XYZ file of C-alpha atoms in Angstrom:
618
model
C 64.874 18.031 14.380
C 66.555 16.052 16.934
C 70.444 16.380 16.969
C 71.069 13.396 18.476
C 70.844 11.848 15.159
C 73.320 11.420 12.915
C 73.972 13.350 9.780
C 71.943 10.291 7.862
C 69.352 10.239 9.482
C 69.203 13.876 9.914
C 69.926 14.236 6.483
C 66.913 11.703 5.743
C 65.225 13.187 7.340
C 65.262 16.697 5.585
C 64.264 15.024 2.307
C 61.257 13.785 4.066
C 60.685 17.419 4.650
C 60.535 18.341 1.148
C 58.869 15.557 0.363
C 56.113 16.129 2.298
C 56.329 19.612 1.455
C 55.662 18.887 -2.079
C 53.127 16.094 -2.328
C 49.409 16.896 -1.412
C 47.353 15.779 1.578
C 46.091 13.230 0.258
C 49.593 10.951 -0.104
C 50.794 12.211 2.697
C 47.831 10.089 3.931
C 48.475 7.515 1.533
C 52.825 7.196 2.686
C 51.590 7.446 6.627
C 50.301 3.803 5.982
C 53.009 2.274 4.826
C 54.743 1.323 8.373
C 54.642 2.073 11.426
C 57.072 4.895 11.942
C 55.770 6.769 9.004
C 52.179 6.931 10.469
C 53.902 8.099 14.385
C 56.073 10.797 12.157
C 53.429 12.138 9.778
C 50.574 12.031 12.274
C 51.345 14.865 13.036
C 52.019 16.776 10.003
C 48.496 15.403 8.691
C 46.708 16.712 12.595
C 48.776 19.960 12.355
C 45.121 22.361 11.757
C 41.692 22.284 12.406
C 40.857 21.680 9.124
C 42.892 18.612 9.137
C 42.021 16.905 11.987
C 38.038 17.599 10.924
C 38.896 15.665 7.376
C 40.312 13.028 9.820
C 37.293 12.742 12.025
C 35.118 12.726 9.298
C 36.892 9.676 7.133
C 37.321 7.572 10.428
C 34.122 8.526 11.590
C 32.543 7.573 7.817
C 34.962 3.887 8.221
C 34.302 3.324 11.179
C 38.429 4.101 13.261
C 37.937 4.126 16.271
C 41.336 4.319 17.673
C 41.709 7.168 14.802
C 38.372 8.543 16.899
C 39.818 8.314 20.577
C 43.373 9.950 19.060
C 41.432 13.065 17.580
C 39.519 13.482 20.724
C 42.094 12.622 24.101
C 45.256 13.780 21.957
C 44.506 16.481 19.520
C 41.265 18.443 20.846
C 38.996 17.556 18.239
C 35.647 17.600 19.132
C 33.574 14.677 19.542
C 30.541 16.104 18.743
C 31.348 18.168 15.613
C 33.203 18.083 11.697
C 33.267 21.808 10.510
C 35.057 21.465 7.366
C 35.037 25.481 6.720
C 33.366 28.420 8.683
C 30.439 29.450 6.191
C 29.243 28.538 2.999
C 28.300 31.387 0.520
C 25.209 31.277 2.078
C 26.655 31.878 5.781
C 25.653 28.898 7.476
C 27.777 26.126 8.810
C 28.895 24.158 6.222
C 29.196 20.499 8.228
C 28.120 18.246 10.120
C 27.130 15.810 12.785
C 29.831 12.455 14.257
C 26.613 10.958 15.295
C 25.505 11.431 11.557
C 28.159 10.836 9.503
C 28.408 7.078 11.545
C 25.100 6.875 11.717
C 24.898 6.937 7.354
C 27.722 4.844 7.192
C 26.077 1.694 9.943
C 28.543 1.926 12.358
C 27.068 0.374 15.554
C 30.455 0.735 17.429
C 31.204 3.570 16.330
C 28.258 5.479 17.278
C 28.198 3.882 20.762
C 31.641 5.007 21.206
C 31.544 8.611 19.862
C 28.157 8.345 23.390
C 31.066 7.860 24.568
C 33.037 10.679 24.474
C 30.673 13.052 25.054
C 28.603 13.853 21.419
C 25.932 15.670 21.363
C 23.714 17.604 19.335
C 23.360 21.226 20.439
C 26.743 22.612 19.373
C 25.260 23.206 16.230
C 23.344 25.337 13.382
C 23.314 23.304 10.704
C 21.210 23.784 7.958
C 17.662 21.855 8.651
C 18.050 19.324 5.727
C 20.918 17.571 8.207
C 18.952 17.601 11.092
C 16.352 15.573 8.744
C 18.868 12.942 7.049
C 20.172 12.119 10.750
C 16.712 11.917 11.941
C 16.061 9.881 7.884
C 18.822 7.591 8.662
C 18.034 6.689 12.215
C 14.979 5.552 11.320
C 15.988 2.756 9.429
C 15.267 -0.815 9.415
C 18.704 -1.590 9.513
C 19.101 0.778 12.774
C 16.457 0.845 14.503
C 16.969 -1.552 17.202
C 20.443 -0.624 17.802
C 21.580 3.464 16.675
C 17.989 4.757 17.055
C 18.037 3.204 20.668
C 21.039 4.363 21.619
C 20.620 7.067 20.946
C 17.636 7.675 22.689
C 19.251 6.135 26.191
C 21.894 8.554 25.907
C 18.806 11.068 26.083
C 19.607 13.239 23.478
C 16.037 13.487 21.613
C 15.544 17.075 23.404
C 18.133 18.401 21.624
C 16.191 17.647 18.061
C 13.663 20.085 17.112
C 10.126 19.898 17.574
C 9.176 18.860 14.521
C 12.122 16.125 14.252
C 10.962 14.397 17.230
C 7.318 13.592 15.906
C 8.840 13.185 12.830
C 11.882 10.134 14.524
C 7.566 8.760 16.234
C 5.447 8.591 13.338
C 8.989 6.748 11.057
C 8.358 4.360 14.215
C 4.771 4.003 14.584
C 3.914 3.884 10.769
C 6.885 1.594 10.478
C 4.875 -1.046 12.746
C 1.919 -1.085 10.904
C 1.109 -5.399 9.456
C 5.260 -5.842 9.640
C 6.476 -8.818 11.965
C 9.578 -6.456 13.540
C 6.565 -5.421 16.269
C 6.527 -9.544 16.916
C 9.974 -10.130 17.254
C 11.352 -9.565 21.087
C 14.323 -8.212 20.508
C 12.994 -4.875 18.800
C 11.839 -2.788 22.283
C 9.594 -0.991 20.019
C 7.174 -0.092 23.384
C 10.832 1.287 25.163
C 12.002 3.268 22.527
C 8.425 5.321 22.095
C 8.556 6.352 26.043
C 11.432 7.780 25.439
C 10.477 9.354 22.438
C 7.521 10.729 24.832
C 9.768 11.669 27.426
C 12.266 13.676 24.826
C 9.721 15.223 23.707
C 7.132 14.360 20.971
C 3.527 15.150 20.884
C 1.355 11.997 21.201
C -0.904 14.699 18.959
C 1.043 14.980 15.923
C -0.943 14.062 12.650
C 1.384 13.821 9.369
C 0.671 12.861 5.370
C 1.461 9.488 4.846
C 3.381 9.533 1.250
C 3.419 13.382 0.212
C 3.471 12.611 -3.241
C -0.370 11.073 -3.609
C -1.289 13.092 0.114
C -3.851 10.240 0.844
C -4.216 9.641 4.085
C -3.223 11.151 7.146
C -2.429 9.427 10.355
C -1.380 10.518 13.517
C 0.556 8.000 16.511
C -3.112 7.076 18.266
C -4.346 6.212 14.705
C -0.637 4.576 13.631
C -0.735 2.695 16.683
C -4.914 1.579 15.931
C -3.712 0.008 12.269
C -1.140 -1.716 13.727
C -3.277 -3.283 16.472
C -1.063 -2.888 19.249
C -2.731 -1.960 22.329
C 0.266 -1.603 24.744
C 0.411 1.022 22.669
C -2.627 2.013 22.701
C -3.246 1.810 26.636
C 0.449 3.700 26.486
C -0.080 7.329 24.278
C -3.388 7.297 26.183
C -2.028 8.000 29.320
C 0.613 10.369 27.946
C -2.114 12.447 26.268
C -3.196 10.950 23.927
C -6.309 12.629 21.754
C -9.209 9.716 21.439
C -11.420 12.691 19.126
C -8.631 13.590 16.573
C -6.897 17.158 17.018
C -8.384 19.808 17.461
C -10.427 21.682 15.806
C -7.634 24.413 15.072
C -5.348 22.232 13.509
C -7.354 20.080 11.209
C -6.781 22.328 8.324
C -3.894 21.345 6.188
C -4.664 18.077 7.075
C -7.697 16.767 5.136
C -6.977 13.919 2.017
C -9.676 12.107 0.837
C -8.958 9.032 4.603
C -8.556 11.204 7.160
C -6.863 8.491 9.887
C -5.609 10.703 12.146
C -8.859 10.658 13.409
C -8.693 7.406 15.768
C -12.372 6.961 15.105
C -11.543 6.520 11.389
C -8.274 4.580 11.667
C -10.613 1.907 13.751
C -13.151 1.818 10.851
C -9.876 1.454 8.260
C -8.130 -1.714 10.381
C -11.553 -3.577 10.600
C -12.156 -3.287 7.155
C -8.206 -3.963 5.577
C -7.015 -6.144 8.253
C -6.492 -9.637 7.058
C -8.408 -13.210 7.789
C -11.901 -12.216 9.289
C -12.682 -7.983 10.571
C -12.457 -8.312 14.191
C -14.286 -5.137 15.229
C -11.778 -4.515 18.067
C -10.311 -1.602 16.591
C -13.177 0.331 17.366
C -15.228 -1.605 20.455
C -11.296 -0.162 21.936
C -11.824 3.587 20.715
C -15.623 3.506 21.944
C -14.040 2.217 25.720
C -11.458 5.032 25.504
C -14.779 7.377 24.645
C -14.201 8.159 21.215
C -17.293 9.096 18.991
C -18.782 6.016 16.215
C -19.942 9.174 13.928
C -17.712 11.681 14.308
C -17.871 14.405 11.138
C -14.354 15.340 10.202
C -13.667 17.025 6.511
C -12.289 14.859 3.410
C -10.782 16.560 0.662
C -11.655 14.602 -2.418
C -8.789 14.212 -5.792
C -10.319 16.915 -7.118
C -10.544 18.910 -11.349
C -7.341 21.227 -10.038
C -8.904 23.678 -12.434
C -11.579 23.691 -10.190
C -12.590 24.673 -7.001
C -10.828 22.990 -3.813
C -13.630 20.928 -2.796
C -14.333 18.899 1.414
C -16.767 17.059 2.075
C -17.826 15.851 5.416
C -17.653 11.934 5.902
C -18.032 9.473 9.009
C -16.138 6.540 10.144
C -18.849 4.625 8.616
C -18.249 5.733 4.858
C -14.257 4.610 5.366
C -15.143 1.665 6.122
C -16.932 0.719 3.648
C -14.286 2.245 1.088
C -10.918 0.706 2.509
C -13.340 -2.399 2.045
C -10.863 -4.367 -0.989
C -12.076 -8.396 -0.786
C -15.560 -9.515 -0.544
C -14.675 -13.117 0.652
C -17.819 -14.821 2.189
C -15.091 -15.915 4.951
C -14.181 -12.148 6.077
C -17.192 -11.514 7.682
C -17.479 -7.322 5.688
C -21.114 -7.971 5.987
C -21.830 -8.874 9.399
C -18.613 -6.130 10.649
C -21.522 -3.521 9.182
C -24.465 -5.103 11.555
C -21.678 -4.728 14.181
C -21.048 -1.150 13.515
C -25.337 0.085 13.163
C -25.252 -2.235 16.147
C -23.335 0.528 17.666
C -25.222 3.478 16.582
C -23.191 4.742 13.569
C -25.063 6.803 11.242
C -25.305 6.356 7.497
C -26.804 9.903 7.494
C -24.186 12.577 4.703
C -26.037 15.648 5.242
C -23.450 16.803 8.066
C -23.835 20.228 9.715
C -20.233 22.305 11.211
C -19.563 22.838 15.038
C -20.597 26.850 15.354
C -17.719 28.668 13.903
C -15.931 26.230 12.127
C -16.850 27.901 8.628
C -17.643 31.194 6.789
C -20.496 30.202 4.339
C -19.790 32.846 1.237
C -21.601 31.713 -1.313
C -24.845 29.548 -1.207
C -25.938 27.098 -4.256
C -25.572 23.740 -5.103
C -22.819 23.386 -3.715
C -21.391 25.666 -0.476
C -18.594 28.607 -0.987
C -17.066 28.522 2.532
C -13.911 30.029 3.877
C -12.050 27.990 6.614
C -9.253 30.074 7.083
C -8.043 32.232 4.353
C -9.166 29.576 2.072
C -12.153 28.646 -0.313
C -13.444 25.481 -1.239
C -16.395 23.590 -2.091
C -18.542 21.904 0.164
C -19.896 18.943 -0.897
C -22.701 16.124 -0.226
C -20.751 12.987 0.210
C -22.061 10.402 -1.993
C -24.785 7.856 -0.436
C -23.083 4.103 1.382
C -24.538 2.285 -2.154
C -23.257 4.441 -4.558
C -19.765 4.527 -3.343
C -20.170 1.078 -3.151
C -21.495 0.567 -6.578
C -19.203 3.708 -8.162
C -16.019 0.855 -7.095
C -17.254 -2.439 -7.583
C -18.382 -4.121 -11.207
C -21.889 -5.757 -11.867
C -19.443 -8.800 -11.870
C -19.482 -8.284 -8.260
C -23.034 -9.871 -7.173
C -21.647 -12.727 -7.468
C -19.850 -12.242 -3.556
C -22.605 -12.960 -1.417
C -20.888 -11.006 1.326
C -21.652 -7.737 -1.585
C -25.150 -7.884 -2.099
C -25.329 -8.553 1.799
C -23.794 -5.394 2.730
C -25.385 -3.455 -0.160
C -29.494 -4.798 0.797
C -29.132 -3.801 5.106
C -27.276 -0.287 3.649
C -30.550 -0.104 1.437
C -32.742 -1.751 4.723
C -31.225 0.961 6.856
C -31.397 4.581 4.528
C -27.705 3.983 2.709
C -29.176 4.342 -0.871
C -29.912 7.835 -3.103
C -33.011 9.866 -3.028
C -33.519 9.094 -6.368
C -32.547 5.901 -7.127
C -33.484 4.993 -10.139
C -30.586 7.044 -11.519
C -28.241 5.593 -9.380
C -29.300 1.939 -10.608
C -29.657 2.590 -14.756
C -25.881 4.144 -14.385
C -24.804 0.267 -13.048
C -25.781 -1.643 -15.597
C -22.681 -1.403 -18.880
C -22.234 -4.760 -19.762
C -24.348 -6.758 -21.766
C -23.656 -10.033 -20.261
C -23.785 -10.352 -16.060
C -24.258 -14.264 -16.986
C -27.115 -16.056 -14.912
C -25.814 -15.331 -10.939
C -25.335 -11.609 -11.603
C -29.232 -11.368 -12.644
C -30.865 -13.854 -9.913
C -28.291 -11.412 -8.051
C -30.463 -8.501 -8.642
C -32.934 -9.593 -8.558
C -32.210 -10.425 -4.948
C -31.940 -6.516 -5.142
C -34.424 -4.823 -6.687
C -36.733 -7.169 -3.933
C -34.710 -5.529 -0.661
C -35.140 -2.266 -3.227
C -38.875 -2.565 -3.749
C -39.553 -3.518 0.586
C -38.223 0.511 0.874
C -39.844 2.065 -2.039
C -43.332 1.068 -0.529
C -46.202 3.240 -2.304
C -47.294 3.153 -5.782
C -46.311 6.309 -6.610
C -42.872 6.282 -5.359
C -42.168 3.022 -7.094
C -43.826 5.197 -10.206
C -42.001 7.173 -9.700
C -38.628 5.076 -9.861
C -39.210 3.333 -13.049
C -39.337 7.367 -14.628
C -36.311 7.496 -13.003
C -35.350 4.240 -14.391
C -35.847 4.154 -17.841
C -35.746 7.425 -18.885
C -31.496 7.275 -17.102
C -31.126 3.911 -18.811
C -31.691 4.830 -22.453
C -29.750 8.511 -22.246
C -26.910 6.821 -20.340
C -24.109 7.311 -21.398
C -23.904 10.205 -23.193
C -22.482 8.867 -26.933
C -19.212 10.597 -27.619
C -18.648 12.302 -24.015
C -16.707 11.908 -21.804
C -18.995 11.228 -18.841
C -17.123 12.630 -15.493
C -20.405 10.075 -13.311
C -18.837 7.095 -14.949
C -17.989 4.888 -12.481
C -13.469 4.027 -12.330
C -14.762 0.679 -13.036
C -16.223 1.671 -16.564
C -14.547 0.746 -19.595
C -14.817 3.231 -22.141
C -18.465 2.920 -23.678
C -19.002 3.833 -27.358
C -22.582 2.292 -27.679
C -25.299 2.729 -24.862
C -25.833 -0.889 -22.995
C -29.381 -1.636 -23.114
C -28.791 -5.409 -20.841
C -30.298 -8.681 -19.074
C -30.373 -6.468 -15.558
C -32.545 -3.181 -17.256
C -35.055 -5.735 -19.050
C -35.913 -7.155 -15.030
C -35.742 -4.311 -13.232
C -38.627 -2.645 -16.028
C -40.877 -6.026 -15.871
C -40.119 -6.311 -12.206
C -41.411 -2.580 -10.974
C -44.108 -3.596 -13.071
C -45.027 -6.365 -11.582
C -45.073 -4.506 -8.107
C -47.806 -2.355 -9.358
C -45.348 0.687 -11.442
C -47.625 2.744 -14.101
C -45.120 2.618 -16.806
C -47.149 5.197 -18.594
C -47.510 8.269 -15.282
C -46.668 11.663 -16.510
C -43.968 13.042 -14.743
C -41.714 15.594 -15.149
C -37.940 14.869 -14.518
C -38.026 17.578 -11.015
C -39.703 16.073 -7.983
C -41.437 17.443 -6.433
C -43.145 18.563 -9.709
C -41.692 21.453 -11.107
C -43.543 24.090 -12.733
C -41.330 24.928 -15.698
C -40.664 21.044 -16.477
C -42.979 19.160 -19.586
C -44.422 16.565 -17.618
C -44.270 13.880 -20.035
C -44.339 10.230 -19.893
C -40.721 8.232 -19.396
C -41.246 6.539 -23.509
C -42.343 10.502 -24.563
C -39.206 12.376 -22.878
C -36.533 9.567 -24.510
C -38.064 10.133 -27.661
C -37.925 14.217 -26.640
C -34.843 14.333 -26.118
C -33.092 11.647 -29.266
C -35.014 14.070 -31.832
C -33.364 16.934 -29.993
C -29.725 18.555 -31.119
C -26.088 17.538 -29.867
C -23.604 19.413 -30.404
C -20.361 18.638 -29.290
C -17.850 21.074 -28.400
C -15.954 21.240 -31.600
C -19.592 21.470 -32.329
C -20.020 17.651 -33.523
C -23.245 16.909 -34.141
C -23.716 13.559 -31.880
C -25.186 10.828 -32.283
C -28.633 9.939 -30.680
C -30.728 7.573 -31.704
C -28.974 4.623 -31.597
C -29.510 0.736 -32.555
C -29.757 -0.213 -28.636
C -31.846 2.556 -28.072
C -34.929 1.410 -30.846
C -34.374 -1.756 -29.660
C -35.138 -0.646 -26.070
C -37.749 1.467 -27.258
C -39.444 -0.755 -28.899
C -39.338 -3.551 -26.633
C -40.643 -0.883 -23.547
C -44.254 -1.192 -26.429
C -44.458 -4.240 -27.642
C -43.224 -6.183 -23.967
C -43.904 -3.419 -20.987
C -46.975 -2.207 -22.454
C -45.167 1.577 -22.729
C -48.784 3.878 -24.736
C -47.574 5.454 -27.457
C -50.607 7.256 -28.559
C -50.364 9.548 -24.470
C -50.114 13.266 -25.973
C -47.877 15.012 -23.992
C -46.206 18.740 -24.030
C -44.576 19.533 -26.604
C -43.004 22.887 -27.821
C -41.996 22.607 -31.207
C -41.390 26.139 -33.288
C -45.018 26.836 -33.523
C -45.311 26.722 -29.348
C -46.538 24.488 -27.102
C -48.511 21.252 -28.394
C -49.782 18.124 -27.463
C -48.487 15.119 -29.421
C -47.720 11.637 -29.905
C -44.466 10.701 -29.219
C -44.691 9.288 -33.261
C -46.008 12.581 -33.928
C -43.120 14.113 -32.436
C -40.555 12.206 -34.120
C -41.968 13.075 -37.574
C -41.524 16.748 -36.800
C -38.574 16.395 -35.728
C -37.127 14.337 -38.281
C -34.204 17.010 -40.086
C -33.400 16.694 -36.564
C -31.740 13.847 -37.232
C -28.289 12.834 -38.705
C -27.901 10.140 -41.892
C -27.359 7.398 -39.518
C -30.764 8.138 -37.238
C -33.369 8.279 -39.827
C -33.891 5.214 -41.296
C -34.020 3.865 -37.344
C -36.472 6.616 -36.985
C -38.308 5.575 -38.794
C -38.746 1.792 -38.087
C -39.588 3.564 -35.101
C -42.505 5.164 -36.105
C -43.300 2.420 -37.300
C -43.612 0.920 -33.837
C -45.069 3.638 -32.208
C -48.060 4.606 -35.138
C -49.651 0.454 -34.918
């Protein structure tokens, strides 16, 4: 206590000391704000130990109190880098944070710059990894990128972050530029920011899943530059060691998603399809000029039933181009974009093999079981391109000229199923498609006929189509092969497209009365039958749901279709085919088959069966 003070003044000081011993620290801090005199008198009390100085530094960084920060650093020796509130938590990890993190979290630009000037760093303490993760997230927020992030990188502190955080920061900056006008702003030095991150040790070949919840896509820095059409950034990444062919084989596992865009050529194909306005081939051409392979085969992992083996499939850029199309407006030039890819050498082949040693085949079956590292997968063949489009888009899309032209191009280049009759039969799920759709369907059938040239092939197509159309859908059962756009079907739909298809192929020379089997080349164990007889055979077989409920098969729509086949299309019901009855193998007509199996029909089906027998016997 100062002895030069008068007794009254000394009494005031003593009373103040007593009060300070009784009130909490927070009240003392409020009292210090009452006057400048109290502030200077109480400041040593507020900052008398390291714990109190840490709390004061935390408060100053959060509220932007720059004078207090200068005082704490210069007069009390506080660290400009760290705020440690307790030595250790219950897990033995230091509890605290960086001062730069506190300023970034509350967007204190002036405070952040002041801390950098005072020598704040990130390398003095090992906090929880979540602290560094939160700091990187705050720096990369849109409102902080052109201020705090640039200052942080310009100070050369990126090297003090762990590798995963540097890579995440690079990808966050690049992904934020996809489709944003912010990249057009000259005040946002995105190229300089990326260059500083690469100088700080960020990996130009890092792969990150986009939207970790759905895990639908994966991106690399080069792919992000392609998706944002930033070719100066594309050239910079190539110059810094980015791999134009994508991640090396040993890094592929873990990045298998439906859209593996971490391969630059795949990203270029998707950028073509998703671009605004007319489709441009510049992304693909840029990758080709850099040495990329337009037929780069990449493993993808489509969404599957979690209870089954996870499946992987080989996919090529042209398939990703078709999957990523979201609009068929004629001015976009989707068909012209596909033509350009095919001219550049893109292949529609779905039968792809892995390089030697890529995986080990464990089981050879209809779908192979393969082992990649320590994981097991089902290796599935990718759907043909035409199937991909028909599964995604409903029949009304045929009104769009661009969609129809794309399908015809794919048909001409071998993008159709090996058994196209079955695939096309599942596409007609509406009975009110309109005249325009029927005309477009006829145009599509003309393209299929140019591919299926021989009479035998056309007969096989017609056989597959009639059988599949007569059976689809399986009533009462959820059909996993149904297209995503198709609504739940409670009744079979045999509409104008079906009648147009059968008529067109019969006029083209297909034999509706050919005796074939479902398996081609012919399987001796199968029963060769006509399409009409096979449908009657299928309808007469009992079918049970998993609740042992007898499902209906013969319904009015199917009876009408069979009647039309006999009366209009020329199907001959008198042809006898092999039938396995109670007495063994027999030759019977379709009418004899239905009469022999009348007991298999449900009550409501028997009336239809009797009417159908009358038609077949005329």
